[in-house]
Amino acid sequence: MASSTFDPQPYCIPGEITVHEVLDMKRAFDMIDEDNSGVIDAEELQGAAVALGIPMEDNISVLLGTDKINFDEFFKRMTAKLSPNDKVDDIMGIFELFDNDATGTISFENMQNVARIIGAKESPKEIQEMLSTLDTDGDNELDPIDFYTCLVNGMRVRMEEEDRLQRQQADSMREHMETMARSSQSNRNMSAMSMGK
């Protein structure tokens, strides 16, 4: 599928994923899809990783398995969020993607590699600040427990924010309906008063 005929709108999520970000993901997908087949496989992804200087040998199978994936599936995987149904093994699979040098920890260099892959806009200083904030033992690396805690807390915070927004929208709608009901009642009272004159 050529980018010139690609419609990013169905992939946009208001407040989360913009047209620009969808187009960036589509460009990345098209660059990886060397044979222009509309699907990418482990071999193409490995080639892209090598071209970017990112060691991902064992992690390719974690990311793709043996499947070929189309852009829809690529988009889903790139934008997936953790849910309460995700298991520790799922989270550790994500950890292994970050730990692309298989040291058992996520270093500053690992985070920079991931940032480069996904086109993150954070500066090295901001990446270091994130790492320092999430690192609980002061070794300047994230171990699996740091990573798990970070993701689970992030999921909890996201879910609490979604709940808060839903409550806020419900409260706003309730207030709007009450205002409309009062206005309607006031108009009926005014009408009744003017008929009584």
CSV table of C-alpha atoms in Angstrom, one decimal:
chain,number,residue,atom,x,y,z
A,1,MET,CA,0.0,0.0,0.0
A,2,ALA,CA,1.6,3.2,-1.1
A,3,SER,CA,1.8,6.0,1.4
A,4,SER,CA,0.3,8.5,-1.1
A,5,THR,CA,-3.0,6.6,-1.0
A,6,PHE,CA,-2.9,5.8,2.7
A,7,ASP,CA,-5.6,7.4,4.8
A,8,PRO,CA,-4.3,8.0,8.4
A,9,GLN,CA,-7.7,9.2,9.8
A,10,PRO,CA,-9.0,5.7,10.8
A,11,TYR,CA,-5.9,5.2,13.0
A,12,CYS,CA,-6.0,8.5,14.8
A,13,ILE,CA,-7.1,8.6,18.5
A,14,PRO,CA,-8.1,12.0,19.7
A,15,GLY,CA,-5.8,13.2,22.4
A,16,GLU,CA,-3.5,10.2,21.9
A,17,ILE,CA,-2.4,9.6,18.4
A,18,THR,CA,-2.2,12.3,15.8
A,19,VAL,CA,-2.3,12.1,12.0
A,20,HIS,CA,1.4,13.1,12.0
A,21,GLU,CA,2.3,10.1,14.3
A,22,VAL,CA,0.2,7.7,12.2
A,23,LEU,CA,2.0,8.9,9.1
A,24,ASP,CA,5.4,8.4,10.8
A,25,MET,CA,4.5,4.9,11.7
A,26,LYS,CA,3.4,4.2,8.2
A,27,ARG,CA,6.7,5.6,6.8
A,28,ALA,CA,8.6,3.4,9.2
A,29,PHE,CA,6.5,0.3,8.2
A,30,ASP,CA,7.1,1.1,4.5
A,31,MET,CA,10.8,1.4,5.1
A,32,ILE,CA,10.9,-1.9,6.8
A,33,ASP,CA,8.8,-3.5,4.1
A,34,GLU,CA,11.7,-3.8,1.6
A,35,ASP,CA,9.8,-5.9,-0.9
A,36,ASN,CA,6.7,-3.7,-0.9
A,37,SER,CA,4.5,-6.7,-0.2
A,38,GLY,CA,2.3,-4.8,2.4
A,39,VAL,CA,3.6,-7.1,5.2
A,40,ILE,CA,6.8,-7.3,7.1
A,41,ASP,CA,8.5,-10.3,8.4
A,42,ALA,CA,11.4,-11.1,10.8
A,43,GLU,CA,14.0,-10.9,8.1
A,44,GLU,CA,12.9,-7.4,7.0
A,45,LEU,CA,12.8,-6.2,10.6
A,46,GLN,CA,16.2,-7.7,11.3
A,47,GLY,CA,17.6,-5.8,8.2
A,48,ALA,CA,16.1,-2.6,9.5
A,49,ALA,CA,17.6,-3.1,12.9
A,50,VAL,CA,21.1,-3.8,11.4
A,51,ALA,CA,20.8,-0.7,9.2
A,52,LEU,CA,20.1,1.3,12.3
A,53,GLY,CA,22.9,-0.3,14.3
A,54,ILE,CA,20.6,-1.9,16.8
A,55,PRO,CA,21.4,-5.4,18.0
A,56,MET,CA,18.0,-7.3,18.1
A,57,GLU,CA,18.8,-10.9,17.1
A,58,ASP,CA,16.8,-12.7,19.7
A,59,ASN,CA,14.2,-10.0,20.2
A,60,ILE,CA,12.9,-10.1,16.6
A,61,SER,CA,11.0,-13.3,17.4
A,62,VAL,CA,9.6,-11.7,20.6
A,63,LEU,CA,8.4,-8.7,18.5
A,64,LEU,CA,7.1,-10.6,15.5
A,65,GLY,CA,7.2,-14.3,16.2
A,66,THR,CA,7.2,-16.2,12.9
A,67,ASP,CA,4.2,-14.2,11.5
A,68,LYS,CA,4.2,-11.7,8.7
A,69,ILE,CA,2.2,-8.6,9.8
A,70,ASN,CA,0.4,-6.0,7.9
A,71,PHE,CA,0.3,-2.3,8.8
A,72,ASP,CA,-2.9,-2.8,10.9
A,73,GLU,CA,-1.2,-5.3,13.1
A,74,PHE,CA,2.0,-3.3,13.2
A,75,PHE,CA,0.0,-0.2,14.3
A,76,LYS,CA,-1.7,-2.2,17.0
A,77,ARG,CA,1.6,-3.5,18.4
A,78,MET,CA,3.2,-0.1,18.2
A,79,THR,CA,0.3,1.5,20.1
A,80,ALA,CA,-0.7,-1.3,22.4
A,81,LYS,CA,-1.4,-0.4,26.0
A,82,LEU,CA,-1.1,-2.7,29.0
A,83,SER,CA,-4.4,-3.9,30.5
A,84,PRO,CA,-5.2,-5.8,33.7
A,85,ASN,CA,-5.4,-9.0,31.7
A,86,ASP,CA,-1.7,-8.8,30.7
A,87,LYS,CA,0.5,-11.4,32.4
A,88,VAL,CA,4.0,-11.1,33.8
A,89,ASP,CA,5.3,-13.1,30.8
A,90,ASP,CA,3.8,-10.5,28.5
A,91,ILE,CA,5.5,-7.7,30.4
A,92,MET,CA,8.8,-9.6,30.5
A,93,GLY,CA,8.5,-10.0,26.7
A,94,ILE,CA,8.4,-6.2,26.5
A,95,PHE,CA,11.3,-6.0,28.9
A,96,GLU,CA,13.3,-8.2,26.6
A,97,LEU,CA,12.6,-5.9,23.6
A,98,PHE,CA,14.1,-3.0,25.6
A,99,ASP,CA,17.0,-5.2,26.9
A,100,ASN,CA,18.3,-5.7,23.3
A,101,ASP,CA,21.8,-6.6,24.5
A,102,ALA,CA,20.4,-9.3,26.8
A,103,THR,CA,22.2,-8.1,29.9
A,104,GLY,CA,19.1,-8.5,32.2
A,105,THR,CA,18.8,-4.8,32.7
A,106,ILE,CA,17.7,-1.8,30.6
A,107,SER,CA,20.5,0.7,30.3
A,108,PHE,CA,20.6,4.3,29.0
A,109,GLU,CA,21.9,2.9,25.7
A,110,ASN,CA,19.0,0.4,25.5
A,111,MET,CA,16.5,3.2,26.0
A,112,GLN,CA,18.2,5.4,23.4
A,113,ASN,CA,18.0,2.5,20.9
A,114,VAL,CA,14.3,2.1,21.6
A,115,ALA,CA,13.8,5.8,21.3
A,116,ARG,CA,15.6,5.8,17.9
A,117,ILE,CA,13.4,2.8,16.7
A,118,ILE,CA,10.1,4.4,17.6
A,119,GLY,CA,11.2,7.9,16.6
A,120,ALA,CA,10.8,9.4,20.2
A,121,LYS,CA,11.4,13.1,20.5
A,122,GLU,CA,12.9,13.0,23.9
A,123,SER,CA,16.5,14.3,24.2
A,124,PRO,CA,19.3,12.2,25.8
A,125,LYS,CA,18.9,14.3,28.9
A,126,GLU,CA,15.2,13.6,29.2
A,127,ILE,CA,15.8,9.8,28.6
A,128,GLN,CA,18.4,9.9,31.4
A,129,GLU,CA,15.9,11.7,33.7
A,130,MET,CA,13.3,9.0,33.0
A,131,LEU,CA,15.8,6.3,33.7
A,132,SER,CA,16.9,8.0,37.0
A,133,THR,CA,13.3,8.4,38.1
A,134,LEU,CA,12.4,4.8,37.4
A,135,ASP,CA,15.6,3.3,38.8
A,136,THR,CA,14.9,2.2,42.4
A,137,ASP,CA,18.4,0.9,43.4
A,138,GLY,CA,20.6,3.7,42.0
A,139,ASP,CA,22.6,1.6,39.5
A,140,ASN,CA,21.4,3.7,36.6
A,141,GLU,CA,19.7,0.7,35.0
A,142,LEU,CA,16.2,-0.8,35.1
A,143,ASP,CA,16.0,-4.3,36.3
A,144,PRO,CA,12.9,-6.4,35.7
A,145,ILE,CA,11.3,-5.3,39.0
A,146,ASP,CA,11.8,-1.6,38.2
A,147,PHE,CA,10.3,-2.2,34.7
A,148,TYR,CA,7.3,-4.2,35.9
A,149,THR,CA,6.6,-1.6,38.6
A,150,CYS,CA,6.8,1.2,36.1
A,151,LEU,CA,4.4,-0.5,33.6
A,152,VAL,CA,1.9,-1.6,36.2
A,153,ASN,CA,1.9,1.8,37.9
A,154,GLY,CA,1.6,3.5,34.5
A,155,MET,CA,-1.3,1.3,33.7
A,156,ARG,CA,-3.0,2.1,37.0
A,157,VAL,CA,-2.4,5.9,36.6
A,158,ARG,CA,-3.8,5.7,33.0
A,159,MET,CA,-6.9,3.8,34.1
A,160,GLU,CA,-7.5,6.2,37.0
A,161,GLU,CA,-7.2,9.1,34.6
A,162,GLU,CA,-9.6,7.5,32.2
A,163,ASP,CA,-12.1,6.9,35.1
A,164,ARG,CA,-11.7,10.5,36.2
A,165,LEU,CA,-12.4,11.8,32.7
A,166,GLN,CA,-15.5,9.6,32.4
A,167,ARG,CA,-16.8,10.8,35.8
A,168,GLN,CA,-16.0,14.4,34.7
A,169,GLN,CA,-17.9,13.9,31.4
A,170,ALA,CA,-20.9,12.3,33.3
A,171,ASP,CA,-20.9,15.2,35.8
A,172,SER,CA,-20.8,17.8,33.0
A,173,MET,CA,-23.6,16.1,31.2
A,174,ARG,CA,-25.7,15.8,34.4
A,175,GLU,CA,-25.1,19.5,35.1
A,176,HIS,CA,-26.0,20.4,31.5
A,177,MET,CA,-29.3,18.4,31.8
A,178,GLU,CA,-30.2,20.0,35.1
A,179,THR,CA,-29.6,23.5,33.7
A,180,MET,CA,-31.8,22.6,30.7
A,181,ALA,CA,-34.5,21.3,33.0
A,182,ARG,CA,-34.4,24.4,35.2
A,183,SER,CA,-34.5,26.6,32.1
A,184,SER,CA,-37.4,24.7,30.7
A,185,GLN,CA,-39.2,24.9,34.1
A,186,SER,CA,-38.5,28.6,34.3
A,187,ASN,CA,-39.8,29.2,30.8
A,188,ARG,CA,-43.0,27.2,31.7
A,189,ASN,CA,-43.5,29.4,34.8
A,190,MET,CA,-43.0,32.6,32.8
A,191,SER,CA,-45.5,31.4,30.2
A,192,ALA,CA,-48.0,30.5,32.9
A,193,MET,CA,-47.5,33.9,34.5
A,194,SER,CA,-48.0,35.8,31.2
A,195,MET,CA,-51.2,33.8,30.5
A,196,GLY,CA,-52.6,34.7,33.9
A,197,LYS,CA,-52.3,38.5,33.2
